[in-house]
Amino acid sequence: MFKLSASFVALVALIPFAAGQAQEWGQCGGIGWTGPTTCVAGTTCQVQNAYFSNCFPGAPIPPVSTPAGGAPSPSATGLNALAQSKGKLYLGSATDNPELTDAAYVKILSDNTMFGQITPGNSMKWDATEPSRGQFTWTGADQIANLAQANGQLLRGHNCVWYSQLPSWVSSGNFDSATLTSIIQTHCSTLVGRYKGEVYSWDVVNEPFNDDGTWRSDVFYNTLGTDYVNITLQAARAADPAAKLYINDYNIEGPSAKTTSMMNLVKSLKAANVPLDGIGLQGHFIIGGVPQGIEDTLRAFTALGIEVAITELDIRMDVPATPAALAQQSQDYQTVISACQAVEGCVGVTIWDYTDKYSWVPQTFPGEGAACPWDQNFVKKAAFYGIVSGFNS
Ligand code: XIL
């Protein structure tokens, strides 16, 4: 075990005041840090991980964790390269078409040592790909599939069937069950078929459950009952037999009624020989709110004979961000990554875009934001180093 704790704190305490003193909660150390290394009176520089120490009120408390096998070298900061060196398949990011005109954004996104996988945040959804019946539009989706190919990155497809971003011709069409079945089959097999051989995994069904574990009431469930799930999975398998087929949802990362329902669904689909390869745990969290038992939950899903992935990780906070909140966020990213790292069947983690500049959070959760590991100006936040520490745990 690499020990940073007491000696590191003592060392930074000896460094003179040349760079000034960090304020309460402010950063005071870590690999690559060139700012102040001492704290104002009444606070103590506390090591959070190899890359991030900050000033806690009061006397020293024990460090929460230290990387195994020594601190990672500062140059080994490609998150995907690090994830792969630790046995994962990828560390990836969501992206979206409008931001692909931002050269600084694309440069970081396209570095496959940083991101080994991308997911289109919007452009493979039903409203984007079949806005009217039988009229398929591929411009946005193709752009992202082509980018993944050019960059040598895996592609996650997102998604075939979801209650949201669903055109009204589907949701309000009053179709009978045979017609809706055929509409789903046409949509999913055309979409999955277009990218046959290019997609590592597909979120075939997105968000089927309510938080209380009951089935979500939408046009698919209301017309076809639970059969819409197997109808869609079978259409996807037929269209691209090599793609891993996932069901994806949020609030299933720890023990809950919804998690139990998802596990029961996996069991029943497996028992009926319906094609299913993985469960995606979205991972849209609030700082301090990462569920207890995430590692156990990941493991319990894999015990059902499937793989898992964290598919949409972000950890939001009230804005403007405070140093304390950013430190908590770093801890939380580390917790999530180390849970995936600890479970062999957790194949990878996708961040729901890597920079606060293009996060979906501020529009969806007014008053909240700063959810990503890079800030608005593409500067790595403490959260980035939390991810590094998570893989090294
Ligand atoms: C979000 C996109 O990021 C936004 O741009 C869009 O306005 C709404 O959808 N769960 C999902 C994703 O499965 O598709 C959602 O993406 C975020 C929540």
Short mmCIF file of C-alpha atoms and ligand atoms in Angstrom, two decimals:
data_model
loop_
_atom_site.label_atom_id
_atom_site.label_comp_id
_atom_site.label_asym_id
_atom_site.label_seq_id
_atom_site.Cartn_x
_atom_site.Cartn_y
_atom_site.Cartn_z
CA MET A 1 0.00 0.00 0.00
CA PHE A 2 1.22 3.47 -0.84
CA LYS A 3 1.13 5.64 2.24
CA LEU A 4 0.55 9.33 1.71
CA SER A 5 -1.19 10.15 4.93
CA ALA A 6 0.74 11.52 7.89
CA SER A 7 4.13 12.04 6.28
CA PHE A 8 2.59 13.77 3.26
CA VAL A 9 0.53 16.06 5.46
CA ALA A 10 3.64 16.81 7.53
CA LEU A 11 5.65 17.51 4.40
CA VAL A 12 3.21 19.97 2.92
CA ALA A 13 2.93 21.65 6.31
CA LEU A 14 6.67 22.40 6.17
CA ILE A 15 6.58 24.10 2.80
CA PRO A 16 6.82 27.87 3.30
CA PHE A 17 4.02 30.30 2.55
CA ALA A 18 5.44 31.24 -0.86
CA ALA A 19 2.32 30.24 -2.76
CA GLY A 20 -0.07 31.63 -0.12
CA GLN A 21 -2.45 29.57 1.96
CA ALA A 22 -5.44 27.63 0.73
CA GLN A 23 -8.80 28.58 2.20
CA GLU A 24 -11.07 26.19 4.07
CA TRP A 25 -11.98 23.35 1.67
CA GLY A 26 -9.51 24.66 -0.92
CA GLN A 27 -6.98 22.41 -2.66
CA CYS A 28 -3.62 22.19 -0.88
CA GLY A 29 -1.77 19.38 -2.59
CA GLY A 30 -1.69 16.40 -4.91
CA ILE A 31 0.37 15.26 -7.87
CA GLY A 32 0.64 18.04 -10.42
CA TRP A 33 -0.71 20.69 -8.04
CA THR A 34 1.24 23.95 -8.17
CA GLY A 35 -0.98 26.10 -5.94
CA PRO A 36 -0.80 26.67 -2.18
CA THR A 37 0.26 23.74 -0.08
CA THR A 38 -0.66 25.05 3.36
CA CYS A 39 -4.04 25.80 4.86
CA VAL A 40 -5.44 28.76 6.72
CA ALA A 41 -5.47 28.57 10.52
CA GLY A 42 -8.02 26.17 11.96
CA THR A 43 -7.91 23.85 8.96
CA THR A 44 -5.69 20.93 8.02
CA CYS A 45 -4.45 19.77 4.64
CA GLN A 46 -6.08 16.38 4.19
CA VAL A 47 -5.13 13.86 1.50
CA GLN A 48 -8.19 12.72 -0.50
CA ASN A 49 -6.30 10.81 -3.12
CA ALA A 50 -2.88 10.95 -4.78
CA TYR A 51 -3.98 13.88 -6.88
CA PHE A 52 -6.07 15.90 -4.52
CA SER A 53 -5.69 17.19 -0.98
CA ASN A 54 -7.78 19.96 0.52
CA CYS A 55 -8.17 21.99 3.70
CA PHE A 56 -10.58 20.45 6.19
CA PRO A 57 -11.77 22.33 9.26
CA GLY A 58 -10.08 21.17 12.46
CA ALA A 59 -7.42 18.59 13.16
CA PRO A 60 -6.27 15.86 10.74
CA ILE A 61 -8.59 12.92 10.09
CA PRO A 62 -7.39 9.63 8.58
CA PRO A 63 -7.21 9.51 4.76
CA VAL A 64 -10.17 7.77 3.15
CA SER A 65 -8.11 5.77 0.72
CA THR A 66 -4.74 5.52 -0.91
CA PRO A 67 -3.91 3.95 -4.27
CA ALA A 68 -2.63 0.40 -4.21
CA GLY A 69 0.78 -0.26 -5.71
CA GLY A 70 2.02 3.29 -5.49
CA ALA A 71 0.79 6.52 -6.96
CA PRO A 72 0.07 6.48 -10.69
CA SER A 73 2.60 8.46 -12.66
CA PRO A 74 1.35 11.94 -13.54
CA SER A 75 1.80 11.23 -17.24
CA ALA A 76 -0.44 8.13 -17.09
CA THR A 77 -3.57 10.23 -17.06
CA GLY A 78 -5.34 8.74 -20.05
CA LEU A 79 -8.44 7.39 -18.33
CA ASN A 80 -9.15 4.75 -20.94
CA ALA A 81 -5.55 3.56 -20.99
CA LEU A 82 -5.69 3.34 -17.22
CA ALA A 83 -9.03 1.49 -17.25
CA GLN A 84 -7.70 -0.99 -19.79
CA SER A 85 -4.49 -1.50 -17.83
CA LYS A 86 -6.74 -2.50 -14.93
CA GLY A 87 -8.66 -5.05 -17.01
CA LYS A 88 -11.68 -2.99 -18.07
CA LEU A 89 -12.83 -2.78 -21.67
CA TYR A 90 -13.24 0.98 -21.79
CA LEU A 91 -13.71 4.32 -20.10
CA GLY A 92 -15.95 6.35 -22.34
CA SER A 93 -17.98 9.51 -22.77
CA ALA A 94 -21.32 10.49 -24.19
CA THR A 95 -21.24 13.10 -26.90
CA ASP A 96 -23.72 14.97 -29.04
CA ASN A 97 -23.72 16.42 -32.53
CA PRO A 98 -23.91 20.17 -31.85
CA GLU A 99 -20.73 20.13 -29.75
CA LEU A 100 -18.75 18.43 -32.50
CA THR A 101 -18.16 21.86 -34.03
CA ASP A 102 -16.05 22.77 -30.96
CA ALA A 103 -12.48 21.86 -31.93
CA ALA A 104 -11.11 22.00 -28.38
CA TYR A 105 -13.89 19.65 -27.26
CA VAL A 106 -13.38 17.20 -30.11
CA LYS A 107 -9.63 17.08 -29.56
CA ILE A 108 -10.01 15.71 -26.03
CA LEU A 109 -12.96 13.48 -26.94
CA SER A 110 -11.03 11.91 -29.82
CA ASP A 111 -7.99 10.91 -27.75
CA ASN A 112 -8.56 7.19 -27.42
CA THR A 113 -6.13 6.90 -24.53
CA MET A 114 -8.56 9.16 -22.68
CA PHE A 115 -11.87 7.78 -24.03
CA GLY A 116 -12.08 4.31 -25.52
CA GLN A 117 -15.80 4.45 -26.15
CA ILE A 118 -18.47 7.01 -27.08
CA THR A 119 -22.27 7.05 -26.86
CA PRO A 120 -24.50 9.40 -28.86
CA GLY A 121 -26.43 11.37 -26.25
CA ASN A 122 -29.39 11.99 -28.54
CA SER A 123 -28.89 11.16 -32.19
CA MET A 124 -29.83 7.46 -32.15
CA LYS A 125 -33.10 8.05 -30.28
CA TRP A 126 -36.44 7.38 -31.93
CA ASP A 127 -37.29 11.05 -32.56
CA ALA A 128 -33.94 11.53 -34.28
CA THR A 129 -33.92 8.35 -36.36
CA GLU A 130 -37.57 7.73 -37.37
CA PRO A 131 -39.38 11.03 -36.88
CA SER A 132 -42.25 9.86 -39.03
CA ARG A 133 -43.29 6.31 -39.76
CA GLY A 134 -40.89 4.57 -42.12
CA GLN A 135 -38.82 7.74 -42.71
CA PHE A 136 -35.38 7.09 -41.29
CA THR A 137 -32.83 9.87 -40.86
CA TRP A 138 -29.24 9.02 -40.11
CA THR A 139 -27.24 12.23 -40.37
CA GLY A 140 -26.56 12.72 -36.66
CA ALA A 141 -26.19 9.05 -35.79
CA ASP A 142 -23.83 8.41 -38.72
CA GLN A 143 -21.65 11.34 -37.69
CA ILE A 144 -21.06 9.83 -34.26
CA ALA A 145 -20.63 6.27 -35.55
CA ASN A 146 -18.08 7.57 -38.05
CA LEU A 147 -16.28 9.51 -35.34
CA ALA A 148 -15.96 6.38 -33.18
CA GLN A 149 -14.58 4.48 -36.14
CA ALA A 150 -12.11 7.22 -37.08
CA ASN A 151 -10.94 7.48 -33.47
CA GLY A 152 -10.67 3.72 -32.89
CA GLN A 153 -13.28 3.89 -30.15
CA LEU A 154 -16.03 1.46 -29.20
CA LEU A 155 -19.57 2.64 -29.83
CA ARG A 156 -22.56 2.12 -27.52
CA GLY A 157 -25.92 2.38 -29.26
CA HIS A 158 -28.60 4.33 -27.38
CA ASN A 159 -31.47 3.32 -27.75
CA CYS A 160 -34.23 1.32 -29.46
CA VAL A 161 -37.23 1.75 -27.18
CA TRP A 162 -37.81 4.48 -24.58
CA TYR A 163 -40.87 6.39 -23.42
CA SER A 164 -39.07 9.74 -23.86
CA GLN A 165 -37.92 11.49 -27.01
CA LEU A 166 -40.49 9.32 -28.71
CA PRO A 167 -42.35 10.90 -31.63
CA SER A 168 -46.06 11.41 -31.15
CA TRP A 169 -46.82 9.25 -34.18
CA VAL A 170 -45.74 6.33 -31.95
CA SER A 171 -46.99 7.49 -28.55
CA SER A 172 -50.36 8.74 -29.77
CA GLY A 173 -50.97 6.44 -32.72
CA ASN A 174 -53.52 4.20 -30.96
CA PHE A 175 -52.05 1.14 -32.63
CA ASP A 176 -53.28 -2.35 -31.83
CA SER A 177 -50.77 -4.82 -30.44
CA ALA A 178 -49.92 -6.46 -33.78
CA THR A 179 -49.26 -3.10 -35.42
CA LEU A 180 -47.18 -1.75 -32.54
CA THR A 181 -45.17 -4.98 -32.51
CA SER A 182 -44.38 -4.52 -36.16
CA ILE A 183 -43.52 -0.83 -35.62
CA ILE A 184 -41.06 -1.76 -32.86
CA GLN A 185 -39.53 -4.54 -34.95
CA THR A 186 -39.09 -2.28 -37.95
CA HIS A 187 -37.62 0.53 -35.88
CA CYS A 188 -35.20 -1.53 -33.85
CA SER A 189 -34.03 -3.84 -36.60
CA THR A 190 -33.48 -0.94 -39.01
CA LEU A 191 -31.57 1.08 -36.40
CA VAL A 192 -29.46 -1.78 -35.08
CA GLY A 193 -28.97 -3.15 -38.59
CA ARG A 194 -27.60 0.13 -39.89
CA TYR A 195 -24.68 -0.07 -37.47
CA LYS A 196 -24.24 -3.83 -37.63
CA GLY A 197 -20.68 -4.75 -36.76
CA GLU A 198 -19.93 -1.23 -35.47
CA VAL A 199 -21.60 -1.28 -32.06
CA TYR A 200 -20.17 -2.93 -28.98
CA SER A 201 -23.43 -2.78 -27.02
CA TRP A 202 -26.95 -1.47 -27.46
CA ASP A 203 -29.27 -0.04 -24.84
CA VAL A 204 -32.17 -1.89 -26.42
CA VAL A 205 -34.73 -0.99 -23.77
CA ASN A 206 -34.27 2.20 -21.77
CA GLU A 207 -35.85 2.98 -18.39
CA PRO A 208 -38.64 0.37 -18.24
CA PHE A 209 -39.39 0.79 -14.51
CA ASN A 210 -40.76 3.41 -12.16
CA ASP A 211 -38.78 4.11 -9.00
CA ASP A 212 -41.18 1.99 -6.93
CA GLY A 213 -40.34 -1.02 -9.10
CA THR A 214 -43.60 -1.11 -11.04
CA TRP A 215 -43.56 -1.06 -14.82
CA ARG A 216 -43.55 2.36 -16.36
CA SER A 217 -46.82 3.21 -18.02
CA ASP A 218 -46.02 4.08 -21.64
CA VAL A 219 -47.36 3.18 -25.06
CA PHE A 220 -45.22 0.04 -25.20
CA TYR A 221 -46.23 -1.40 -21.82
CA ASN A 222 -49.81 -0.22 -22.09
CA THR A 223 -50.28 -1.88 -25.47
CA LEU A 224 -48.11 -5.00 -25.21
CA GLY A 225 -47.51 -5.57 -21.51
CA THR A 226 -44.04 -6.82 -20.64
CA ASP A 227 -43.77 -8.59 -24.02
CA TYR A 228 -42.46 -5.41 -25.60
CA VAL A 229 -39.14 -6.15 -23.91
CA ASN A 230 -38.61 -9.52 -25.55
CA ILE A 231 -40.01 -8.32 -28.87
CA THR A 232 -37.41 -5.54 -28.94
CA LEU A 233 -34.50 -7.69 -27.72
CA GLN A 234 -35.25 -10.33 -30.33
CA ALA A 235 -35.41 -7.75 -33.11
CA ALA A 236 -32.05 -6.33 -32.02
CA ARG A 237 -30.40 -9.75 -31.84
CA ALA A 238 -31.59 -10.64 -35.33
CA ALA A 239 -30.29 -7.34 -36.72
CA ASP A 240 -26.79 -7.58 -35.20
CA PRO A 241 -25.99 -10.93 -33.59
CA ALA A 242 -22.58 -9.69 -32.40
CA ALA A 243 -23.79 -6.67 -30.43
CA LYS A 244 -24.24 -7.02 -26.68
CA LEU A 245 -27.85 -6.28 -25.81
CA TYR A 246 -28.58 -4.25 -22.67
CA ILE A 247 -31.49 -2.97 -20.66
CA ASN A 248 -30.54 0.39 -19.16
CA ASP A 249 -32.04 2.29 -16.20
CA TYR A 250 -31.32 4.70 -13.34
CA ASN A 251 -31.75 4.27 -9.59
CA ILE A 252 -30.74 0.61 -9.84
CA GLU A 253 -27.19 1.16 -8.56
CA GLY A 254 -27.99 0.21 -4.96
CA PRO A 255 -30.61 -1.90 -3.19
CA SER A 256 -34.11 -0.65 -4.04
CA ALA A 257 -37.49 -1.89 -5.22
CA LYS A 258 -36.49 -0.86 -8.73
CA THR A 259 -33.24 -2.84 -8.52
CA THR A 260 -35.18 -5.91 -7.39
CA SER A 261 -37.58 -5.54 -10.31
CA MET A 262 -34.68 -5.29 -12.74
CA MET A 263 -33.08 -8.41 -11.28
CA ASN A 264 -36.36 -10.28 -11.54
CA LEU A 265 -36.70 -9.17 -15.14
CA VAL A 266 -33.21 -10.47 -15.94
CA LYS A 267 -34.06 -13.80 -14.35
CA SER A 268 -37.31 -14.18 -16.26
CA LEU A 269 -35.77 -13.18 -19.60
CA LYS A 270 -32.89 -15.62 -19.06
CA ALA A 271 -35.31 -18.39 -18.08
CA ALA A 272 -37.25 -17.78 -21.30
CA ASN A 273 -34.06 -17.71 -23.41
CA VAL A 274 -34.64 -14.15 -24.51
CA PRO A 275 -31.37 -12.61 -25.72
CA LEU A 276 -29.91 -10.32 -23.06
CA ASP A 277 -26.22 -9.68 -22.36
CA GLY A 278 -26.06 -6.81 -19.94
CA ILE A 279 -27.64 -4.31 -17.62
CA GLY A 280 -26.68 -0.66 -17.85
CA LEU A 281 -26.70 1.27 -14.59
CA GLN A 282 -26.93 4.88 -15.63
CA GLY A 283 -25.29 6.47 -12.59
CA HIS A 284 -26.85 9.95 -12.55
CA PHE A 285 -25.95 10.90 -8.99
CA ILE A 286 -25.97 13.87 -6.64
CA ILE A 287 -22.85 14.57 -4.58
CA GLY A 288 -22.93 12.66 -1.31
CA GLY A 289 -25.74 10.52 -2.70
CA VAL A 290 -23.91 7.63 -4.33
CA PRO A 291 -25.80 4.63 -2.96
CA GLN A 292 -24.24 2.36 -0.39
CA GLY A 293 -23.66 -1.10 -1.77
CA ILE A 294 -23.01 -0.22 -5.38
CA GLU A 295 -20.30 -2.87 -5.65
CA ASP A 296 -22.61 -5.54 -4.19
CA THR A 297 -25.35 -4.52 -6.60
CA LEU A 298 -23.04 -4.76 -9.60
CA ARG A 299 -21.91 -8.17 -8.39
CA ALA A 300 -25.47 -9.37 -7.83
CA PHE A 301 -26.40 -8.46 -11.42
CA THR A 302 -23.37 -10.29 -12.81
CA ALA A 303 -24.28 -13.35 -10.73
CA LEU A 304 -27.37 -13.63 -12.94
CA GLY A 305 -25.13 -14.45 -15.90
CA ILE A 306 -24.85 -11.04 -17.54
CA GLU A 307 -22.31 -8.22 -17.71
CA VAL A 308 -22.87 -4.74 -16.32
CA ALA A 309 -21.67 -1.26 -17.20
CA ILE A 310 -22.04 2.19 -15.73
CA THR A 311 -23.53 3.87 -18.77
CA GLU A 312 -24.27 7.53 -17.97
CA LEU A 313 -22.19 8.59 -15.00
CA ASP A 314 -22.37 12.17 -13.76
CA ILE A 315 -22.47 13.58 -10.23
CA ARG A 316 -24.23 16.90 -9.92
CA MET A 317 -24.27 19.57 -7.22
CA ASP A 318 -25.91 22.89 -6.47
CA VAL A 319 -24.23 25.67 -8.40
CA PRO A 320 -22.12 27.66 -8.01
CA ALA A 321 -19.82 24.85 -6.94
CA THR A 322 -17.90 25.18 -3.68
CA PRO A 323 -14.50 23.64 -2.96
CA ALA A 324 -16.17 21.33 -0.42
CA ALA A 325 -18.66 20.12 -3.02
CA LEU A 326 -15.92 19.54 -5.57
CA ALA A 327 -13.95 17.53 -3.01
CA GLN A 328 -17.04 15.44 -2.23
CA GLN A 329 -17.57 14.93 -5.95
CA SER A 330 -14.03 13.61 -6.33
CA GLN A 331 -14.72 11.11 -3.55
CA ASP A 332 -17.96 10.08 -5.19
CA TYR A 333 -16.40 9.50 -8.61
CA GLN A 334 -13.75 7.43 -6.89
CA THR A 335 -16.43 5.36 -5.11
CA VAL A 336 -18.28 4.56 -8.33
CA ILE A 337 -15.17 3.73 -10.34
CA SER A 338 -13.68 1.55 -7.61
CA ALA A 339 -16.96 -0.39 -7.39
CA CYS A 340 -16.80 -1.17 -11.12
CA GLN A 341 -13.10 -1.90 -10.80
CA ALA A 342 -13.80 -4.46 -8.06
CA VAL A 343 -16.36 -6.42 -10.08
CA GLU A 344 -15.00 -8.47 -12.93
CA GLY A 345 -18.22 -8.41 -14.93
CA CYS A 346 -18.36 -4.61 -14.90
CA VAL A 347 -16.94 -4.00 -18.36
CA GLY A 348 -16.65 -0.23 -18.40
CA VAL A 349 -17.85 3.20 -17.41
CA THR A 350 -19.28 5.94 -19.61
CA ILE A 351 -19.44 9.52 -18.36
CA TRP A 352 -22.52 11.41 -19.58
CA ASP A 353 -20.24 13.82 -21.35
CA TYR A 354 -16.87 14.70 -19.98
CA THR A 355 -17.13 18.48 -19.63
CA ASP A 356 -19.50 20.76 -17.73
CA LYS A 357 -19.67 22.80 -20.92
CA TYR A 358 -21.94 20.22 -22.55
CA SER A 359 -23.58 18.47 -19.61
CA TRP A 360 -27.34 17.90 -19.79
CA VAL A 361 -27.67 18.65 -16.06
CA PRO A 362 -28.21 22.45 -15.93
CA GLN A 363 -31.13 22.28 -18.36
CA THR A 364 -32.76 19.30 -16.70
CA PHE A 365 -32.14 20.12 -13.03
CA PRO A 366 -32.34 23.91 -12.65
CA GLY A 367 -29.88 25.19 -10.05
CA GLU A 368 -27.65 22.14 -10.36
CA GLY A 369 -24.62 21.43 -12.52
CA ALA A 370 -20.84 21.01 -12.43
CA ALA A 371 -21.46 17.27 -12.76
CA CYS A 372 -18.57 16.25 -15.01
CA PRO A 373 -14.83 15.59 -14.44
CA TRP A 374 -13.74 18.50 -16.67
CA ASP A 375 -14.97 22.05 -16.09
CA GLN A 376 -16.47 24.47 -18.63
CA ASN A 377 -13.00 25.42 -19.84
CA PHE A 378 -11.78 21.83 -20.26
CA VAL A 379 -9.72 21.99 -17.07
CA LYS A 380 -9.62 18.71 -15.16
CA LYS A 381 -11.40 18.93 -11.82
CA ALA A 382 -10.66 16.98 -8.64
CA ALA A 383 -13.29 14.53 -9.94
CA PHE A 384 -10.89 13.52 -12.72
CA TYR A 385 -8.34 12.48 -10.12
CA GLY A 386 -11.04 10.69 -8.18
CA ILE A 387 -11.57 8.53 -11.28
CA VAL A 388 -7.82 7.85 -11.46
CA SER A 389 -7.80 6.83 -7.81
CA GLY A 390 -10.86 4.64 -8.32
CA PHE A 391 -9.10 2.58 -10.97
CA ASN A 392 -6.03 2.35 -8.78
CA SER A 393 -7.97 1.18 -5.74
C1 XIL B 1 -30.47 13.20 -22.20
C2 XIL B 1 -29.57 14.02 -23.12
O1 XIL B 1 -28.27 14.06 -22.59
C3 XIL B 1 -30.14 15.40 -23.27
O2 XIL B 1 -29.40 16.14 -24.21
C4 XIL B 1 -31.60 15.32 -23.72
O3 XIL B 1 -32.15 16.62 -23.77
C5 XIL B 1 -32.40 14.47 -22.77
O4 XIL B 1 -31.80 13.19 -22.66
N1 XIL B 1 -31.17 9.02 -19.34
C6 XIL B 1 -30.93 8.62 -20.63
C7 XIL B 1 -30.39 9.58 -21.61
O5 XIL B 1 -31.04 7.43 -20.91
O6 XIL B 1 -30.84 9.33 -22.90
C8 XIL B 1 -30.69 11.01 -21.24
O7 XIL B 1 -30.00 11.87 -22.14
C9 XIL B 1 -30.30 11.27 -19.81
C10 XIL B 1 -31.08 10.38 -18.87
#
